[in-house]
CSV table of C-alpha atoms and ligand atoms in Angstrom, one decimal:
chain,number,residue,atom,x,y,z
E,161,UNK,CA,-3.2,-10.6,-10.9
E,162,UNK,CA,-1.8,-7.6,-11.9
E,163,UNK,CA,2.3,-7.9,-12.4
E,164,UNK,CA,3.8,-4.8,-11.4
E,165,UNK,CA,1.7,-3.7,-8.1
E,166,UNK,CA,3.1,-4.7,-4.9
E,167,UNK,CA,0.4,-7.0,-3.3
E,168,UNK,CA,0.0,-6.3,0.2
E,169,UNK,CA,2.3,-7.4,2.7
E,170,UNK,CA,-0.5,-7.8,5.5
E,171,UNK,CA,-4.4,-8.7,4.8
E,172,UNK,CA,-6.5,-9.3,8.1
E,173,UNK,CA,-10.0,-11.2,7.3
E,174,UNK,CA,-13.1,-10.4,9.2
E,175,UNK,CA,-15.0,-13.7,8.1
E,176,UNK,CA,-18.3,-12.8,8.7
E,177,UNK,CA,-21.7,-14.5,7.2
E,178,UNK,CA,-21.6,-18.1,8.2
E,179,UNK,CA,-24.4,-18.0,9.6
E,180,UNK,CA,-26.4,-16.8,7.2
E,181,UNK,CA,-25.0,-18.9,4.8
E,182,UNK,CA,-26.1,-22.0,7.0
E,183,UNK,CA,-30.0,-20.0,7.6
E,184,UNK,CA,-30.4,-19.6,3.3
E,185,UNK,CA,-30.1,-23.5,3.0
E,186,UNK,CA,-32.7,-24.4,6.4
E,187,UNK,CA,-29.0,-26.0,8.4
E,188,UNK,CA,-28.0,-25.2,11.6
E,189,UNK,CA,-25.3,-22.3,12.1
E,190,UNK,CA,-23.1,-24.5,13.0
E,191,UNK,CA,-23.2,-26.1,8.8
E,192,UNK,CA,-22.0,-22.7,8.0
E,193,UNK,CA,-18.6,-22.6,10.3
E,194,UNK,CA,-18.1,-26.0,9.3
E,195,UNK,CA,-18.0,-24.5,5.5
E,196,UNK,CA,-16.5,-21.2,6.9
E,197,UNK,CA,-13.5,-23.4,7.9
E,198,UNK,CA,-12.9,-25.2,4.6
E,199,UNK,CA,-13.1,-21.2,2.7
E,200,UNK,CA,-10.5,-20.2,5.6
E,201,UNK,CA,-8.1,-23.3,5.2
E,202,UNK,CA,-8.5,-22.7,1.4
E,203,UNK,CA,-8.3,-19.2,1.6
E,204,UNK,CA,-5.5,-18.7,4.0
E,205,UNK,CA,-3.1,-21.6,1.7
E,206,UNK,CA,-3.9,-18.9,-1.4
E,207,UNK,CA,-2.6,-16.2,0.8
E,208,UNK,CA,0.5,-17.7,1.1
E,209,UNK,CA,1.2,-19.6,-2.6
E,210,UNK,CA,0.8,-15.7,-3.2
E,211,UNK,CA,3.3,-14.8,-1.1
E,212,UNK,CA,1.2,-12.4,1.6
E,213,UNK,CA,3.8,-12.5,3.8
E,214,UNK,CA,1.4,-12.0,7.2
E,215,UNK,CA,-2.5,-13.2,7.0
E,216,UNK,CA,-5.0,-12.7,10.1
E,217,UNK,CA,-8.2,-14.2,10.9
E,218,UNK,CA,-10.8,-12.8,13.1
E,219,UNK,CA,-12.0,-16.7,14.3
E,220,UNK,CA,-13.4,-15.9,18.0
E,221,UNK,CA,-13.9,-12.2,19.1
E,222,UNK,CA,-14.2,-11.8,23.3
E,223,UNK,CA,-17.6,-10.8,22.5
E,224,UNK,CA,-18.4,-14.6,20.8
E,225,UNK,CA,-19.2,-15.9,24.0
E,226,UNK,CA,-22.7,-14.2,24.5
E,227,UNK,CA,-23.6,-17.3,21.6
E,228,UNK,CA,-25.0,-19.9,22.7
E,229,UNK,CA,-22.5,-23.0,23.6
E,230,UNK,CA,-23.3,-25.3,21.3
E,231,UNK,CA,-21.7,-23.2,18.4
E,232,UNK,CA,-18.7,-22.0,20.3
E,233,UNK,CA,-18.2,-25.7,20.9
E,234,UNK,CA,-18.6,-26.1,17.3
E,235,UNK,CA,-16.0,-23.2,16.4
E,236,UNK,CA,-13.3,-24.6,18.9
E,237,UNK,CA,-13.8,-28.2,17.7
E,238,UNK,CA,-12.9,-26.9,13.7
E,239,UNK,CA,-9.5,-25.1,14.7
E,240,UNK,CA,-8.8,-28.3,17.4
E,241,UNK,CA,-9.5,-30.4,13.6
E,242,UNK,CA,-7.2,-27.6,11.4
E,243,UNK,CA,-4.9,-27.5,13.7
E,244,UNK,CA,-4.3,-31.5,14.0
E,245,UNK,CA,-3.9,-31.6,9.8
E,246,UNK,CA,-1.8,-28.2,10.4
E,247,UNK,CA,1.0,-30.2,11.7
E,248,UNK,CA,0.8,-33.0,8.5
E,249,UNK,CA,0.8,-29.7,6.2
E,250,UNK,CA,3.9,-29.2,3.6
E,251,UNK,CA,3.5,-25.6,4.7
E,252,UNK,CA,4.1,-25.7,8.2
E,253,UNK,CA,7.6,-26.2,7.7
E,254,UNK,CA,8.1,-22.3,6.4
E,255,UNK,CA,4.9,-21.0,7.7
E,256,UNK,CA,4.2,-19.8,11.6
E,257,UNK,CA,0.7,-20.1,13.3
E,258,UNK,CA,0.6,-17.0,15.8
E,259,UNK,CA,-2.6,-16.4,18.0
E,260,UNK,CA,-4.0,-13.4,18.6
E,261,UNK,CA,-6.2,-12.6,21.8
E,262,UNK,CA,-6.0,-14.3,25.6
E,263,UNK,CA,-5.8,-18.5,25.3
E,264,UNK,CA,-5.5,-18.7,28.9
E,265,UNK,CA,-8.9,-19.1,29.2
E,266,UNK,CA,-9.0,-22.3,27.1
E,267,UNK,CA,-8.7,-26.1,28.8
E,268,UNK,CA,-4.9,-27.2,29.0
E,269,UNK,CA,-5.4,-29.6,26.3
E,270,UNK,CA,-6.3,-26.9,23.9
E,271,UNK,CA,-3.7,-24.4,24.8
E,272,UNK,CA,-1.1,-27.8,24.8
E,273,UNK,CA,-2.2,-27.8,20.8
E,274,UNK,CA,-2.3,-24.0,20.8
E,275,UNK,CA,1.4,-23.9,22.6
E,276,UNK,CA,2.6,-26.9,19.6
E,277,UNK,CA,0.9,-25.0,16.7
E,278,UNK,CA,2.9,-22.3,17.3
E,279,UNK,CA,6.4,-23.6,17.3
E,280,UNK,CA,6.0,-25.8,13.8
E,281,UNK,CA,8.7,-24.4,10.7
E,282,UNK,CA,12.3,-23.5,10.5
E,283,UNK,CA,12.8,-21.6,7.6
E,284,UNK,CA,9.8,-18.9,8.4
E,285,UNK,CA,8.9,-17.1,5.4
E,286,UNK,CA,5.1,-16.0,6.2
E,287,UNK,CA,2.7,-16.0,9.1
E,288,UNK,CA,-0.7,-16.8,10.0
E,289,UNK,CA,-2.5,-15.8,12.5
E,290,UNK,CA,-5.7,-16.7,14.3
E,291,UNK,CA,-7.4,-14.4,16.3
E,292,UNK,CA,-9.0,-16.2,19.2
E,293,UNK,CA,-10.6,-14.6,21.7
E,294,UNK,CA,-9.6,-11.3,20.4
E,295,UNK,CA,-10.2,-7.8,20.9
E,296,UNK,CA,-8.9,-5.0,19.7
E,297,UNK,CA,-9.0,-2.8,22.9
E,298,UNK,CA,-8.1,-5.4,24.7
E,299,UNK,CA,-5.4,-6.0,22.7
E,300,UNK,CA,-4.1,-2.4,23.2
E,301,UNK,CA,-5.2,-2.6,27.0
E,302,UNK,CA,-2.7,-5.3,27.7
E,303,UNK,CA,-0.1,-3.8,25.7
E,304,UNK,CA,-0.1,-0.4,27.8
E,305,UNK,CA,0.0,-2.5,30.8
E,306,UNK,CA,3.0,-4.7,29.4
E,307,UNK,CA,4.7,-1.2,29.0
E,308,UNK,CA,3.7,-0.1,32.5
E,309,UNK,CA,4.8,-3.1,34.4
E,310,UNK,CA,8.4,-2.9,32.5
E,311,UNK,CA,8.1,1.2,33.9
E,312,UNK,CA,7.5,-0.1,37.3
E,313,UNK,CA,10.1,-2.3,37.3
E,314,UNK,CA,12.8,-0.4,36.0
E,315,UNK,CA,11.7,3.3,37.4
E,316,UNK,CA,11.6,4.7,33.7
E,317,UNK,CA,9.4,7.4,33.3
E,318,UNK,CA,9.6,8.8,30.1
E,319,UNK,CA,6.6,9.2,27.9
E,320,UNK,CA,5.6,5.9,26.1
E,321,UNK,CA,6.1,5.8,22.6
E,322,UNK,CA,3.9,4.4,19.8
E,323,UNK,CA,6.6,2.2,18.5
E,324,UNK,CA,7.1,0.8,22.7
E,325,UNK,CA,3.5,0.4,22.5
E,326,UNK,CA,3.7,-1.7,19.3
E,327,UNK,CA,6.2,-3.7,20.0
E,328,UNK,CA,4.2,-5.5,23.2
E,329,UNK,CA,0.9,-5.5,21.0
E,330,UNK,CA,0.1,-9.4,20.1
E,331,UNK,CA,1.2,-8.2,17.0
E,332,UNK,CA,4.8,-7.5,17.8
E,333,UNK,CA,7.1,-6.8,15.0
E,334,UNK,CA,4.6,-7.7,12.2
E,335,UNK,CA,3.7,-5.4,9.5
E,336,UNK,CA,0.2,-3.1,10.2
E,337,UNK,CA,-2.6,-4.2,8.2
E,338,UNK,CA,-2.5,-2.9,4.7
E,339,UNK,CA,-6.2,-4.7,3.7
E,340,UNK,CA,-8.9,-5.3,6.2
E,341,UNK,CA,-11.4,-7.8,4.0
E,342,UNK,CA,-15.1,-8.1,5.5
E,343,UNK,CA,-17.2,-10.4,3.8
E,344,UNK,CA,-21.3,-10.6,4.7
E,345,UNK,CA,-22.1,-7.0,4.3
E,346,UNK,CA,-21.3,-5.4,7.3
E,347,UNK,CA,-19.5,-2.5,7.3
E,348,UNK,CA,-18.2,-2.5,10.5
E,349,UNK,CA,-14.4,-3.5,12.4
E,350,UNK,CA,-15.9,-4.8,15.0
E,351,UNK,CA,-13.2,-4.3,17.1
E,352,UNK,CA,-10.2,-5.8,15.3
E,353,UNK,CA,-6.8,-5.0,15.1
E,354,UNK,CA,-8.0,-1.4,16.1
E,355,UNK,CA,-4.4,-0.1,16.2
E,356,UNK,CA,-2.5,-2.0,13.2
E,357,UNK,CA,-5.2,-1.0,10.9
E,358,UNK,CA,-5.0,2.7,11.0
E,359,UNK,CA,-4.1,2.8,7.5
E,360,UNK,CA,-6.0,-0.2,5.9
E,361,UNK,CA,-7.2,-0.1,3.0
E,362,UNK,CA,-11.4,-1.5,3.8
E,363,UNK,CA,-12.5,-4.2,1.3
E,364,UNK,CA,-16.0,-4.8,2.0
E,365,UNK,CA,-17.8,-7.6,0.1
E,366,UNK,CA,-21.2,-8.5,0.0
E,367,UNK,CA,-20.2,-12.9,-0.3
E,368,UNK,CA,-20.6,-14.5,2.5
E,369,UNK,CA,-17.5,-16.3,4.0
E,370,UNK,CA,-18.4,-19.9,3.2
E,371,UNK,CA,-19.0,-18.9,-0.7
E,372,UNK,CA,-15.7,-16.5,-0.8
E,373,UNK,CA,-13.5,-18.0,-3.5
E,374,UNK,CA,-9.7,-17.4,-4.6
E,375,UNK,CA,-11.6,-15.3,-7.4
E,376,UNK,CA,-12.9,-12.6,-4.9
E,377,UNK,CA,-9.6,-13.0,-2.8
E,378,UNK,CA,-7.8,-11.8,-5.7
E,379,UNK,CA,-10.7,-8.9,-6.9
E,380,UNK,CA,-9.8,-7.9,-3.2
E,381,UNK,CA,-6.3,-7.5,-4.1
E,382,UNK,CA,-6.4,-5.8,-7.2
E,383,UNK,CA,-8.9,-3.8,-5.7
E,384,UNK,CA,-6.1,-2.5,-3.3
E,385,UNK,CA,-3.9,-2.6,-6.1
E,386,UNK,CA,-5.8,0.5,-7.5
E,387,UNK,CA,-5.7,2.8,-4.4
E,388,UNK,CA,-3.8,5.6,-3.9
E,389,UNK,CA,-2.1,5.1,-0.2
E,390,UNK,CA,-1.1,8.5,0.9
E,391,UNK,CA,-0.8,7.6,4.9
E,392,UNK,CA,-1.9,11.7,5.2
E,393,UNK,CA,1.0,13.0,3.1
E,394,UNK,CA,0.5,13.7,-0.7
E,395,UNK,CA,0.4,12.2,-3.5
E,396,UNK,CA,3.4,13.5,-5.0
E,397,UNK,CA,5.8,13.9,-2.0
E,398,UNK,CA,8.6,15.8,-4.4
E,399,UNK,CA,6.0,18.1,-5.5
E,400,UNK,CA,5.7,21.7,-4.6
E,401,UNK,CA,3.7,23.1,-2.1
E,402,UNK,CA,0.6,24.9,-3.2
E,403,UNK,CA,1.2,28.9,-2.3
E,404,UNK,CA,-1.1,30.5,-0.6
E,405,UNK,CA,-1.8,34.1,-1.4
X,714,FPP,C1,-18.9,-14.9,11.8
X,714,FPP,O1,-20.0,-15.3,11.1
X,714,FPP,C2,-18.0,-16.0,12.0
X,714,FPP,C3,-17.5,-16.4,13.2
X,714,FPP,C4,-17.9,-15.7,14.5
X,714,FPP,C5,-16.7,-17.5,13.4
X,714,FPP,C6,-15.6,-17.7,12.3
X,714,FPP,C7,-15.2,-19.1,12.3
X,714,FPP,C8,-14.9,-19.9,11.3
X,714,FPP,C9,-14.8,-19.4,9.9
X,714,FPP,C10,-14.7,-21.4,11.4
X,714,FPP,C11,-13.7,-21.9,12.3
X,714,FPP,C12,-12.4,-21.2,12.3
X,714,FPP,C13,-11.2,-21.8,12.2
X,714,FPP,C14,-10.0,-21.0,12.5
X,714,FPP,C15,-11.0,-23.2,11.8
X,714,FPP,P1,-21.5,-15.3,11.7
X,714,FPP,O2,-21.7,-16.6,12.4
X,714,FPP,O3,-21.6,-14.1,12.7
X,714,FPP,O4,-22.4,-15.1,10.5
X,714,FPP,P2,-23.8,-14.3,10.4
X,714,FPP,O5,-23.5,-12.8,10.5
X,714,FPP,O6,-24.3,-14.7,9.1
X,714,FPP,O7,-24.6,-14.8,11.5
């Protein structure tokens, strides 16, 4: 890793490619979340002993359910596992699990292991979060309406701001995504974190998310390392502006 460039406060991971994964070796789909699982638990702990101080995982999109039960069942069952060994993890102690997305919909014994695995560490110094049945419009859909049932309440009318906006997003107070990784090929958002990625940096990768090592995590990073964020100002703020004759 490169010692001088700031590495990215925020990296979001659309994990993409399990399936495929599982289809190249004749197993079922469900072989590949199983190995998608082990990349994220080994991934995400290489995120934090490098000290990203807010990870995100795309692990259930609202639009996951058109699959067909038996894999959802197979997805939920791997975070119920991770989060069971979460709580017997060194990490958890300085480390907080956030989800992203609407877990009301889940049974009350998952969303009783949802509720726990968010409240685990007292000195928290980075944050993980798990995007379960997420979407990015909804995401911003809820937030408006958060901001419109506090205007009701209280009679405000005065324009919304993007910073009231943000602050009832599910990703309140975090840092905004500074590198969206894809893996499998797909060049697309696929409706993630729509709002806190407007300045990403894109890292698309053509691995697919069971075979994506610490190796490629860190390519990713220096990868970032080398671009030249200019969140539409200049490159050289204390330059002088060109004159136009
Ligand atoms: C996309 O690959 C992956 C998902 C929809 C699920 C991601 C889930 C995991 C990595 C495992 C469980 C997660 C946790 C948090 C323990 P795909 O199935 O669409 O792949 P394909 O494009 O090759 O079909």
């Amino acid at each position: 890793m490169d010692g001088f460039a700031p590495v990215p406060r925020h990296i979001a991971f659309i994990m993409d490619g399990n399936g495929r994964w599982a289809q190249n070796r004749g197993l079922p789909r469900v072989s590949g979340h199983v190995q998608g699982a082990k990349t994220f638990r080994a991934i995400g702990n290489a995120c934090l002993d490098r000290n990203i101080e807010v990870i995100t995982f795309f692990a259930f999109s609202t639009e996951n359910w058109k699959r067909p039960k038996a894999e959802i069942a197979g997805i939920l069952k791997l975070l119920d596992l991770y989060l069971k060994d979460w709580f017997k993890e060194e990490r958890a102690a300085h480390t907080r699990i956030h989800f992203l997305g609407d877990t009301s919909v889940f049974s009350a014994k998952e969303r009783a292991l949802i509720e726990k695995a968010q409240t685990t560490g007292t000195e928290i110094k980075n944050h993980l979060n798990i995007a379960l049945n997420y979407g990015g419009r909804a995401d911003i859909t809820q937030a408006a309406n958060a901001v419109l049932k506090r205007r009701f309440a209280t009679g405000d009318d005065s324009p919304i701001t993007e910073e009231e906006l943000a602050l009832h997003l599910s990703t309140q107070g975090m840092p905004d995504v500074d590198l969206l990784i894809r893996t499998g090929s797909e060049m697309r958002i696929s409706n993630f974190l729509l709002w806190q990625s407007a300045y990403a940096e894109l890292y698309f990768s053509d691995v697919l998310w069971p075979d994506f090592s610490e190796k490629d995590l860190d390519e990713a990073i220096r990868a970032y390392q080398t671009r030249n964020r200019r969140f539409g100002g200049l490159n050289d703020p204390g330059g002088k502006e060109p004159t136009v004759s």
